[in-house]
GROMACS .gro file of C-alpha atoms in nm:
model
  420
    1MET     CA    1   5.316   6.887   6.360
    2ILE     CA    2   5.122   6.869   6.700
    3THR     CA    3   4.733   7.064   6.668
    4MET     CA    4   4.636   7.028   7.046
    5ASN     CA    5   4.264   7.115   6.963
    6LYS     CA    6   4.158   6.785   6.770
    7VAL     CA    7   4.119   6.472   6.938
    8PRO     CA    8   4.319   6.249   6.769
    9VAL     CA    9   4.076   5.936   6.534
   10ASN     CA   10   4.291   5.663   6.717
   11GLY     CA   11   4.241   5.803   7.062
   12ARG     CA   12   4.619   5.877   7.166
   13ARG     CA   13   4.496   6.217   7.309
   14SER     CA   14   4.684   6.120   7.620
   15SER     CA   15   4.952   5.966   7.491
   16VAL     CA   16   5.014   6.229   7.292
   17LYS     CA   17   4.991   6.539   7.597
   18CYS     CA   18   5.261   6.303   7.827
   19SER     CA   19   5.510   6.259   7.526
   20VAL     CA   20   5.473   6.642   7.493
   21GLY     CA   21   5.481   6.712   7.883
   22PHE     CA   22   5.781   6.440   7.827
   23PHE     CA   23   5.957   6.717   7.537
   24ILE     CA   24   5.940   7.013   7.786
   25VAL     CA   25   6.103   6.873   8.058
   26VAL     CA   26   6.351   6.755   7.788
   27VAL     CA   27   6.389   7.047   7.651
   28THR     CA   28   6.379   7.247   7.989
   29LEU     CA   29   6.643   6.986   8.141
   30LEU     CA   30   6.882   7.047   7.817
   31CYS     CA   31   6.794   7.489   7.812
   32SER     CA   32   6.937   7.443   8.222
   33CYS     CA   33   7.218   7.246   8.145
   34ILE     CA   34   7.300   7.471   7.836
   35PHE     CA   35   7.245   7.748   8.120
   36ALA     CA   36   7.429   7.675   8.368
   37PHE     CA   37   7.727   7.510   8.160
   38SER     CA   38   7.733   7.912   8.035
   39MET     CA   39   7.764   8.018   8.348
   40ASP     CA   40   8.008   7.887   8.496
   41ASN     CA   41   8.233   7.877   8.175
   42LEU     CA   42   8.199   8.278   8.271
   43HIS     CA   43   8.222   8.263   8.633
   44GLN     CA   44   8.580   8.040   8.490
   45ARG     CA   45   8.711   8.307   8.220
   46LYS     CA   46   8.621   8.561   8.582
   47ASP     CA   47   8.854   8.375   8.779
   48THR     CA   48   9.080   8.306   8.466
   49THR     CA   49   9.116   8.639   8.488
   50MET     CA   50   9.144   8.737   8.824
   51THR     CA   51   9.360   8.467   8.836
   52THR     CA   52   9.621   8.666   8.573
   53ARG     CA   53   9.674   8.982   8.748
   54LYS     CA   54   9.825   8.846   9.038
   55ARG     CA   55  10.168   8.894   9.033
   56SER     CA   56  10.457   8.817   9.310
   57LEU     CA   57  10.617   9.081   9.492
   58PRO     CA   58  10.968   9.141   9.310
   59GLU     CA   59  11.251   9.047   9.530
   60THR     CA   60  11.412   9.397   9.479
   61ILE     CA   61  11.163   9.634   9.458
   62LEU     CA   62  11.194  10.047   9.361
   63VAL     CA   63  10.791  10.167   9.416
   64GLY     CA   64  10.752  10.489   9.242
   65TYR     CA   65  10.401  10.665   9.280
   66THR     CA   66  10.217  10.911   9.041
   67THR     CA   67   9.828  11.108   9.064
   68LYS     CA   68   9.852  11.109   8.705
   69CYS     CA   69   9.825  10.856   8.402
   70SER     CA   70  10.143  10.967   8.135
   71GLU     CA   71  10.420  10.994   8.026
   72ARG     CA   72  10.615  11.001   8.351
   73VAL     CA   73  10.509  10.713   8.390
   74LEU     CA   74  10.564  10.447   8.082
   75GLN     CA   75  10.965  10.597   8.185
   76ALA     CA   76  10.976  10.544   8.527
   77VAL     CA   77  10.977  10.218   8.393
   78ARG     CA   78  11.186  10.173   8.137
   79GLU     CA   79  11.396  10.283   8.419
   80GLY     CA   80  11.375  10.087   8.702
   81VAL     CA   81  11.027  10.142   8.864
   82ASN     CA   82  10.913   9.794   8.965
   83VAL     CA   83  10.588   9.898   9.133
   84VAL     CA   84  10.405  10.135   9.046
   85ILE     CA   85  10.175  10.299   9.322
   86TRP     CA   86   9.835  10.472   9.121
   87SER     CA   87   9.721  10.758   9.377
   88PHE     CA   88   9.465  10.720   9.485
   89VAL     CA   89   9.145  10.631   9.516
   90ASP     CA   90   8.852  10.646   9.770
   91ILE     CA   91   8.556  10.499   9.914
   92LYS     CA   92   8.191  10.694   9.922
   93ASN     CA   93   7.899  10.590  10.116
   94ILE     CA   94   7.629  10.546   9.932
   95ALA     CA   95   7.348  10.332  10.132
   96SER     CA   96   7.108  10.631  10.080
   97LYS     CA   97   7.092  10.484   9.661
   98ILE     CA   98   7.013  10.103   9.843
   99GLU     CA   99   6.725  10.217   9.915
  100GLU     CA  100   6.608  10.340   9.609
  101ASP     CA  101   6.786  10.062   9.445
  102THR     CA  102   6.748   9.691   9.611
  103SER     CA  103   6.945   9.577   9.282
  104CYS     CA  104   7.288   9.651   9.479
  105ALA     CA  105   7.477   9.421   9.661
  106THR     CA  106   7.706   9.667   9.919
  107LYS     CA  107   7.672   9.951  10.046
  108ALA     CA  108   8.059  10.130   9.943
  109LYS     CA  109   8.174  10.213   9.644
  110CYS     CA  110   8.477  10.250   9.575
  111VAL     CA  111   8.657  10.550   9.278
  112SER     CA  112   9.009  10.765   9.149
  113SER     CA  113   9.094  11.010   9.133
  114PHE     CA  114   9.345  10.945   8.889
  115ASP     CA  115   9.191  10.868   8.516
  116LEU     CA  116   9.174  10.441   8.554
  117PHE     CA  117   9.074  10.432   8.240
  118CYS     CA  118   9.471  10.562   8.108
  119ALA     CA  119   9.685  10.385   8.404
  120LYS     CA  120   9.401   9.932   8.198
  121GLN     CA  121   9.571  10.078   7.912
  122MET     CA  122   9.925  10.203   8.060
  123ILE     CA  123   9.946   9.917   8.212
  124ALA     CA  124   9.904   9.724   7.946
  125GLN     CA  125  10.106   9.849   7.724
  126LEU     CA  126  10.425   9.861   8.005
  127ASP     CA  127  10.342   9.450   7.995
  128ALA     CA  128  10.337   9.356   7.635
  129GLU     CA  129  10.685   9.572   7.562
  130GLY     CA  130  10.857   9.315   7.811
  131TYR     CA  131  10.763   9.540   8.166
  132ASP     CA  132  10.528   9.202   8.304
  133ASP     CA  133  10.735   9.197   8.627
  134THR     CA  134  10.595   9.538   8.736
  135VAL     CA  135  10.425   9.522   9.023
  136HIS     CA  136  10.133   9.778   8.971
  137LEU     CA  137   9.908   9.903   9.266
  138VAL     CA  138   9.636  10.166   9.425
  139SER     CA  139   9.692  10.367   9.680
  140PHE     CA  140   9.407  10.522   9.976
  141GLY     CA  141   9.451  10.816  10.156
  142GLY     CA  142   9.670  11.100  10.084
  143TRP     CA  143   9.750  11.420  10.233
  144ASN     CA  144   9.394  11.607  10.315
  145GLY     CA  145   9.316  11.247  10.167
  146ASN     CA  146   8.994  11.086  10.339
  147HIS     CA  147   8.979  10.740  10.527
  148LEU     CA  148   8.721  10.424  10.539
  149PRO     CA  149   8.409  10.557  10.657
  150ASP     CA  150   8.362  10.403  11.041
  151GLU     CA  151   7.964  10.286  10.889
  152LEU     CA  152   8.114  10.088  10.644
  153SER     CA  153   8.179   9.728  10.645
  154ALA     CA  154   8.552   9.613  10.605
  155ASP     CA  155   8.399   9.362  10.348
  156ASP     CA  156   8.199   9.581  10.141
  157ILE     CA  157   8.455   9.861  10.055
  158TYR     CA  158   8.638   9.536  10.003
  159GLU     CA  159   8.381   9.401   9.788
  160ALA     CA  160   8.376   9.806   9.644
  161TRP     CA  161   8.721   9.842   9.551
  162LYS     CA  162   8.828   9.449   9.401
  163ASP     CA  163   8.482   9.533   9.150
  164LEU     CA  164   8.632   9.892   9.067
  165ALA     CA  165   9.031   9.765   9.055
  166GLY     CA  166   9.094   9.387   9.104
  167ASP     CA  167   9.059   9.298   8.827
  168ILE     CA  168   9.373   9.638   8.646
  169PHE     CA  169   9.533   9.633   9.047
  170HIS     CA  170   9.737   9.393   9.259
  171GLY     CA  171   9.624   9.476   9.532
  172VAL     CA  172   9.657   9.827   9.786
  173ASP     CA  173   9.905  10.085   9.973
  174TRP     CA  174   9.776  10.196  10.271
  175ASP     CA  175   9.871  10.627  10.235
  176LEU     CA  176   9.573  10.757  10.459
  177GLU     CA  177   9.758  11.017  10.672
  178GLY     CA  178   9.588  11.420  10.844
  179HIS     CA  179   9.521  11.685  10.721
  180ASP     CA  180   9.626  12.081  10.697
  181ARG     CA  181   9.319  12.147  10.972
  182LEU     CA  182   9.376  12.097  11.239
  183ASP     CA  183   9.020  12.005  11.407
  184ASN     CA  184   8.934  11.756  11.080
  185PRO     CA  185   8.800  11.419  11.181
  186THR     CA  186   9.078  11.299  10.920
  187ASN     CA  187   9.345  11.378  11.233
  188LEU     CA  188   9.210  11.098  11.416
  189PHE     CA  189   9.190  10.727  11.285
  190SER     CA  190   8.935  10.569  11.433
  191ILE     CA  191   8.901  10.213  11.591
  192GLU     CA  192   8.653  10.123  11.278
  193CYS     CA  193   8.896  10.174  10.995
  194LEU     CA  194   9.207  10.099  11.177
  195GLU     CA  195   9.012   9.799  11.171
  196SER     CA  196   8.903   9.874  10.855
  197MET     CA  197   9.241   9.859  10.698
  198GLY     CA  198   9.303   9.526  10.864
  199ARG     CA  199   9.052   9.354  10.820
  200PHE     CA  200   9.054   9.476  10.398
  201SER     CA  201   9.440   9.400  10.434
  202GLU     CA  202   9.412   9.014  10.528
  203LEU     CA  203   9.065   8.975  10.260
  204ALA     CA  204   9.342   9.080   9.983
  205LYS     CA  205   9.595   8.865  10.092
  206LYS     CA  206   9.410   8.584  10.123
  207ASP     CA  207   9.298   8.646   9.801
  208GLY     CA  208   9.626   8.677   9.707
  209PHE     CA  209   9.654   9.070   9.642
  210ILE     CA  210   9.958   9.219   9.726
  211VAL     CA  211   9.933   9.493  10.059
  212GLY     CA  212  10.192   9.748  10.161
  213MET     CA  213  10.179  10.124  10.348
  214ALA     CA  214  10.338  10.410  10.366
  215PRO     CA  215  10.352  10.539  10.820
  216PRO     CA  216  10.518  10.887  10.791
  217GLN     CA  217  10.832  10.833  11.017
  218SER     CA  218  10.638  10.931  11.303
  219TYR     CA  219  10.304  10.706  11.218
  220LEU     CA  220  10.563  10.411  11.216
  221ASP     CA  221  10.900  10.553  11.473
  222ILE     CA  222  11.120  10.237  11.566
  223GLU     CA  223  11.316  10.566  11.784
  224GLU     CA  224  10.971  10.643  11.981
  225SER     CA  225  10.729  10.362  12.228
  226ARG     CA  226  10.455  10.628  12.262
  227PHE     CA  227  10.085  10.526  12.054
  228SER     CA  228   9.815  10.743  11.968
  229ARG     CA  229   9.614  10.762  11.723
  230TYR     CA  230   9.607  11.163  11.665
  231VAL     CA  231   9.805  11.306  11.412
  232ASN     CA  232   9.808  11.669  11.503
  233LEU     CA  233  10.008  11.581  11.829
  234THR     CA  234  10.356  11.870  11.828
  235ASP     CA  235  10.676  11.722  11.999
  236PRO     CA  236  10.841  11.936  12.284
  237GLY     CA  237  11.068  11.710  12.374
  238ARG     CA  238  11.309  11.702  12.099
  239GLY     CA  239  11.355  12.064  12.000
  240TRP     CA  240  11.359  12.088  11.723
  241HIS     CA  241  11.064  12.290  11.560
  242ASP     CA  242  10.841  12.152  11.843
  243ASP     CA  243  10.598  12.395  11.736
  244PHE     CA  244  10.540  12.172  11.473
  245HIS     CA  245  10.087  12.020  11.509
  246TYR     CA  246  10.105  11.698  11.245
  247PHE     CA  247  10.303  11.414  11.443
  248GLY     CA  248  10.142  11.050  11.449
  249GLN     CA  249  10.239  10.843  11.738
  250ASN     CA  250  10.300  10.506  11.539
  251VAL     CA  251   9.894  10.483  11.442
  252TYR     CA  252  10.056  10.228  11.163
  253ALA     CA  253  10.214  10.013  11.423
  254TYR     CA  254   9.887   9.904  11.546
  255LEU     CA  255   9.845   9.805  11.206
  256LEU     CA  256  10.240   9.590  11.177
  257SER     CA  257  10.153   9.449  11.543
  258LYS     CA  258   9.781   9.314  11.448
  259TYR     CA  259   9.791   9.250  11.084
  260GLY     CA  260  10.170   9.249  11.012
  261ASP     CA  261  10.128   8.909  10.817
  262TYR     CA  262   9.902   9.022  10.572
  263ILE     CA  263  10.186   9.373  10.497
  264ASP     CA  264  10.394   9.283  10.232
  265PHE     CA  265  10.687   9.602  10.258
  266VAL     CA  266  10.622   9.912  10.467
  267SER     CA  267  10.797  10.320  10.294
  268ILE     CA  268  10.891  10.518  10.582
  269GLN     CA  269  10.813  10.816  10.485
  270PHE     CA  270  11.180  11.008  10.555
  271TYR     CA  271  11.037  11.266  10.398
  272GLU     CA  272  10.766  11.390  10.679
  273SER     CA  273  10.798  11.692  10.738
  274TYR     CA  274  11.029  11.758  10.977
  275SER     CA  275  11.072  11.398  10.998
  276ARG     CA  276  11.264  11.237  11.267
  277ALA     CA  277  11.569  11.178  10.963
  278GLY     CA  278  11.552  11.556  10.863
  279LEU     CA  279  11.634  11.632  11.344
  280GLU     CA  280  11.944  11.421  11.264
  281VAL     CA  281  12.054  11.485  10.893
  282PHE     CA  282  11.987  11.932  10.968
  283ASN     CA  283  11.966  11.986  11.366
  284ASN     CA  284  12.214  11.683  11.432
  285HIS     CA  285  12.445  11.759  11.123
  286MET     CA  286  12.501  11.352  11.071
  287ALA     CA  287  12.594  11.258  10.749
  288PRO     CA  288  12.249  11.147  10.532
  289GLU     CA  289  12.435  10.819  10.420
  290ILE     CA  290  12.550  10.718  10.815
  291TYR     CA  291  12.201  10.785  10.899
  292LEU     CA  292  12.061  10.553  10.633
  293GLN     CA  293  12.251  10.285  10.762
  294ARG     CA  294  12.243  10.354  11.195
  295TYR     CA  295  11.805  10.349  11.166
  296VAL     CA  296  11.926   9.953  10.973
  297ASP     CA  297  12.186   9.848  11.168
  298ASP     CA  298  11.984  10.049  11.502
  299LEU     CA  299  11.614   9.772  11.388
  300VAL     CA  300  11.803   9.482  11.332
  301SER     CA  301  12.105   9.480  11.628
  302ASN     CA  302  12.016   9.646  11.838
  303LYS     CA  303  11.611   9.629  11.861
  304ALA     CA  304  11.657   9.214  11.653
  305GLU     CA  305  11.403   9.400  11.362
  306SER     CA  306  11.113   9.448  11.656
  307PHE     CA  307  10.997   9.808  11.931
  308PHE     CA  308  10.868   9.809  12.191
  309VAL     CA  309  10.495   9.997  12.227
  310ASN     CA  310  10.258  10.113  12.435
  311PHE     CA  311   9.939  10.021  12.335
  312ASP     CA  312   9.799   9.990  12.693
  313GLN     CA  313   9.795  10.473  12.603
  314ASP     CA  314   9.499  10.492  12.440
  315PRO     CA  315   9.302  10.182  12.628
  316SER     CA  316   8.998  10.193  12.396
  317LEU     CA  317   9.163  10.076  12.160
  318LYS     CA  318   9.169   9.719  12.426
  319TYR     CA  319   9.531   9.579  12.252
  320SER     CA  320   9.823   9.573  12.544
  321SER     CA  321  10.236   9.747  12.528
  322ARG     CA  322  10.351   9.524  12.313
  323ALA     CA  323  10.696   9.462  12.053
  324VAL     CA  324  10.623   9.534  11.705
  325SER     CA  325  10.815   9.294  11.501
  326PHE     CA  326  10.862   9.474  11.164
  327PRO     CA  327  11.104   9.196  10.975
  328LEU     CA  328  11.429   9.387  10.737
  329SER     CA  329  11.261   9.233  10.463
  330LYS     CA  330  10.937   9.457  10.517
  331LEU     CA  331  11.155   9.778  10.508
  332VAL     CA  332  11.183  10.022  10.187
  333PHE     CA  333  11.327  10.341  10.230
  334GLY     CA  334  11.118  10.623  10.135
  335PHE     CA  335  11.275  10.929   9.933
  336ALA     CA  336  11.096  11.285   9.792
  337ASN     CA  337  11.297  11.301   9.469
  338GLY     CA  338  11.357  11.673   9.327
  339TRP     CA  339  11.123  11.799   9.431
  340ALA     CA  340  11.245  11.894   9.740
  341ALA     CA  341  11.584  11.906   9.691
  342ASN     CA  342  11.596  12.248   9.844
  343ASP     CA  343  11.884  12.450   9.987
  344PHE     CA  344  11.650  12.694  10.147
  345ASP     CA  345  11.418  12.465  10.358
  346ASN     CA  346  11.479  12.239  10.599
  347LYS     CA  347  11.130  12.163  10.610
  348ALA     CA  348  11.162  11.735  10.392
  349CYS     CA  349  11.434  11.580  10.395
  350TYR     CA  350  11.659  11.532  10.083
  351PHE     CA  351  11.867  11.291  10.016
  352ASP     CA  352  12.061  11.241   9.755
  353PRO     CA  353  12.076  10.941   9.547
  354LYS     CA  354  12.439  10.982   9.527
  355LYS     CA  355  12.454  10.876   9.986
  356ILE     CA  356  12.163  10.667   9.879
  357GLY     CA  357  12.462  10.423   9.703
  358LEU     CA  358  12.693  10.459   9.921
  359ALA     CA  359  12.446  10.389  10.248
  360HIS     CA  360  12.320  10.097  10.032
  361ASP     CA  361  12.703   9.919   9.953
  362VAL     CA  362  12.726   9.899  10.339
  363LEU     CA  363  12.422   9.738  10.380
  364VAL     CA  364  12.429   9.502  10.101
  365THR     CA  365  12.802   9.415  10.266
  366SER     CA  366  12.618   9.406  10.574
  367LYS     CA  367  12.373   9.150  10.459
  368GLN     CA  368  12.169   9.451  10.587
  369ALA     CA  369  11.993   9.590  10.324
  370PRO     CA  370  11.667   9.687  10.309
  371ARG     CA  371  11.350   9.537  10.066
  372GLY     CA  372  11.435   9.846   9.867
  373PHE     CA  373  11.356  10.187   9.795
  374MET     CA  374  11.076  10.424   9.752
  375PHE     CA  375  11.036  10.821   9.616
  376TRP     CA  376  10.734  11.051   9.590
  377VAL     CA  377  10.594  11.077   9.302
  378ILE     CA  378  10.690  11.032   8.949
  379ASP     CA  379  10.468  11.289   8.829
  380GLU     CA  380  10.810  11.495   8.976
  381GLU     CA  381  11.117  11.348   8.783
  382GLY     CA  382  11.296  11.540   8.602
  383THR     CA  383  11.217  11.881   8.846
  384LYS     CA  384  11.582  12.045   8.919
  385ASP     CA  385  11.722  11.814   8.634
  386ILE     CA  386  11.648  11.520   8.919
  387TYR     CA  387  11.550  11.158   8.843
  388PHE     CA  388  11.511  10.907   9.059
  389SER     CA  389  11.382  10.600   8.857
  390LYS     CA  390  11.716  10.530   8.682
  391ALA     CA  391  11.955  10.716   8.948
  392LEU     CA  392  11.797  10.467   9.242
  393ASN     CA  393  11.783  10.174   8.963
  394ASP     CA  394  12.181  10.256   8.924
  395VAL     CA  395  12.162  10.164   9.327
  396LEU     CA  396  11.946   9.846   9.286
  397LYS     CA  397  12.030   9.735   8.952
  398ILE     CA  398  11.640   9.608   8.879
  399ARG     CA  399  11.719   9.633   8.521
  400ALA     CA  400  11.870   9.797   8.218
  401PRO     CA  401  11.735   9.953   7.965
  402LYS     CA  402  11.517   9.762   7.730
  403GLY     CA  403  11.556   9.981   7.401
  404ASN     CA  404  11.228   9.951   7.270
  405ASP     CA  405  11.002  10.227   7.409
  406VAL     CA  406  10.662  10.298   7.192
  407LEU     CA  407  10.503  10.655   7.358
  408PHE     CA  408  10.168  10.664   7.545
  409GLU     CA  409   9.843  10.743   7.299
  410PHE     CA  410   9.488  10.769   7.534
  411GLU     CA  411   9.234  10.566   7.355
  412ALA     CA  412   8.898  10.800   7.590
  413THR     CA  413   8.643  10.525   7.472
  414GLU     CA  414   8.581  10.387   7.831
  415LYS     CA  415   8.372  10.587   8.124
  416THR     CA  416   8.511  10.468   8.455
  417ASP     CA  417   8.459  10.520   8.776
  418SER     CA  418   8.720  10.827   8.865
  419ILE     CA  419   8.644  11.147   8.960
  420ALA     CA  420   8.995  11.267   8.778
   0.00000   0.00000   0.00000
């Protein structure tokens, strides 16, 4: 023991001070090294966790959207869905709170409309059952949903999303659309929003995440060269439901053109209200399977997997008119399941799975098969006794039943940033 209030009789006080000082320095350095080593290990563990979350997009995909964490998601995956898109997440601007709390590193906060913790448990169960080849994404937007805030940077938005969902999900899906109210701001895609979507996609891809998008057909129309950022337009020249007020004009073509390198797949919503698909099937009486075949043939044979868009129609965009590359390897047919199967309404074009199968057989034979199929929505599986998960899996032959079904038991033991 060293007693500092006594002078040693042999005059060694200075040497004791030196020894104590040396001891303190050594201990300090040792503690610093231990702390640094611990932090490094912590970061390595975090990075490893993040790395294990990364998954590759399957070669052939069957995409199912869900707005709920329910047994139907389990069943859909077991029956063939290998890309689940959880809908929706939203970005909140918390800049005002930052002024009160200087510890906040970002101005954005990401929240989910579904039960995030339940989704996390369900993904873990599916992985344990052997469905760890299934990709789980989260979607931004939806009809009447918010767009990305103009006042926030793409970096802030991306970091907020990654904080909430980056260690649970394998990527994102862009499903930003319009609004019922014609004067709502989200019936116009701001340039800031489009750039944030593109920049976010770039950041996500560089971090190993998957990026998809699901435009209504008029938002990405290979038969249309006109361009507008508005999505509350009419189309007087089409001769069928000309007065419908919610058409777009290739707003997603800008994203595909400028940021296409960071987009893995594009699901075209053929079920958009009074879509071009509906025009051909309902008004022009084209067989559904023929329409799907001609859509691909037009894209591949006639357009060489690209289509021209007149971006100069929007001078504020400062992006010249050009051909937009749309590789067949990114094309996903987007369908509505049982909710749209209505003989008395031609608003949403319903494609019977048998007709889809006929078209797919022809396209496979001609080596023009799309990347896969998408359907909205898993929540409606079983409506009118129609099950797209199983029916479309029979077409694509993604997986056979494993026969090890386990009931899902949700344990609500963790608070999450869900708004549901």
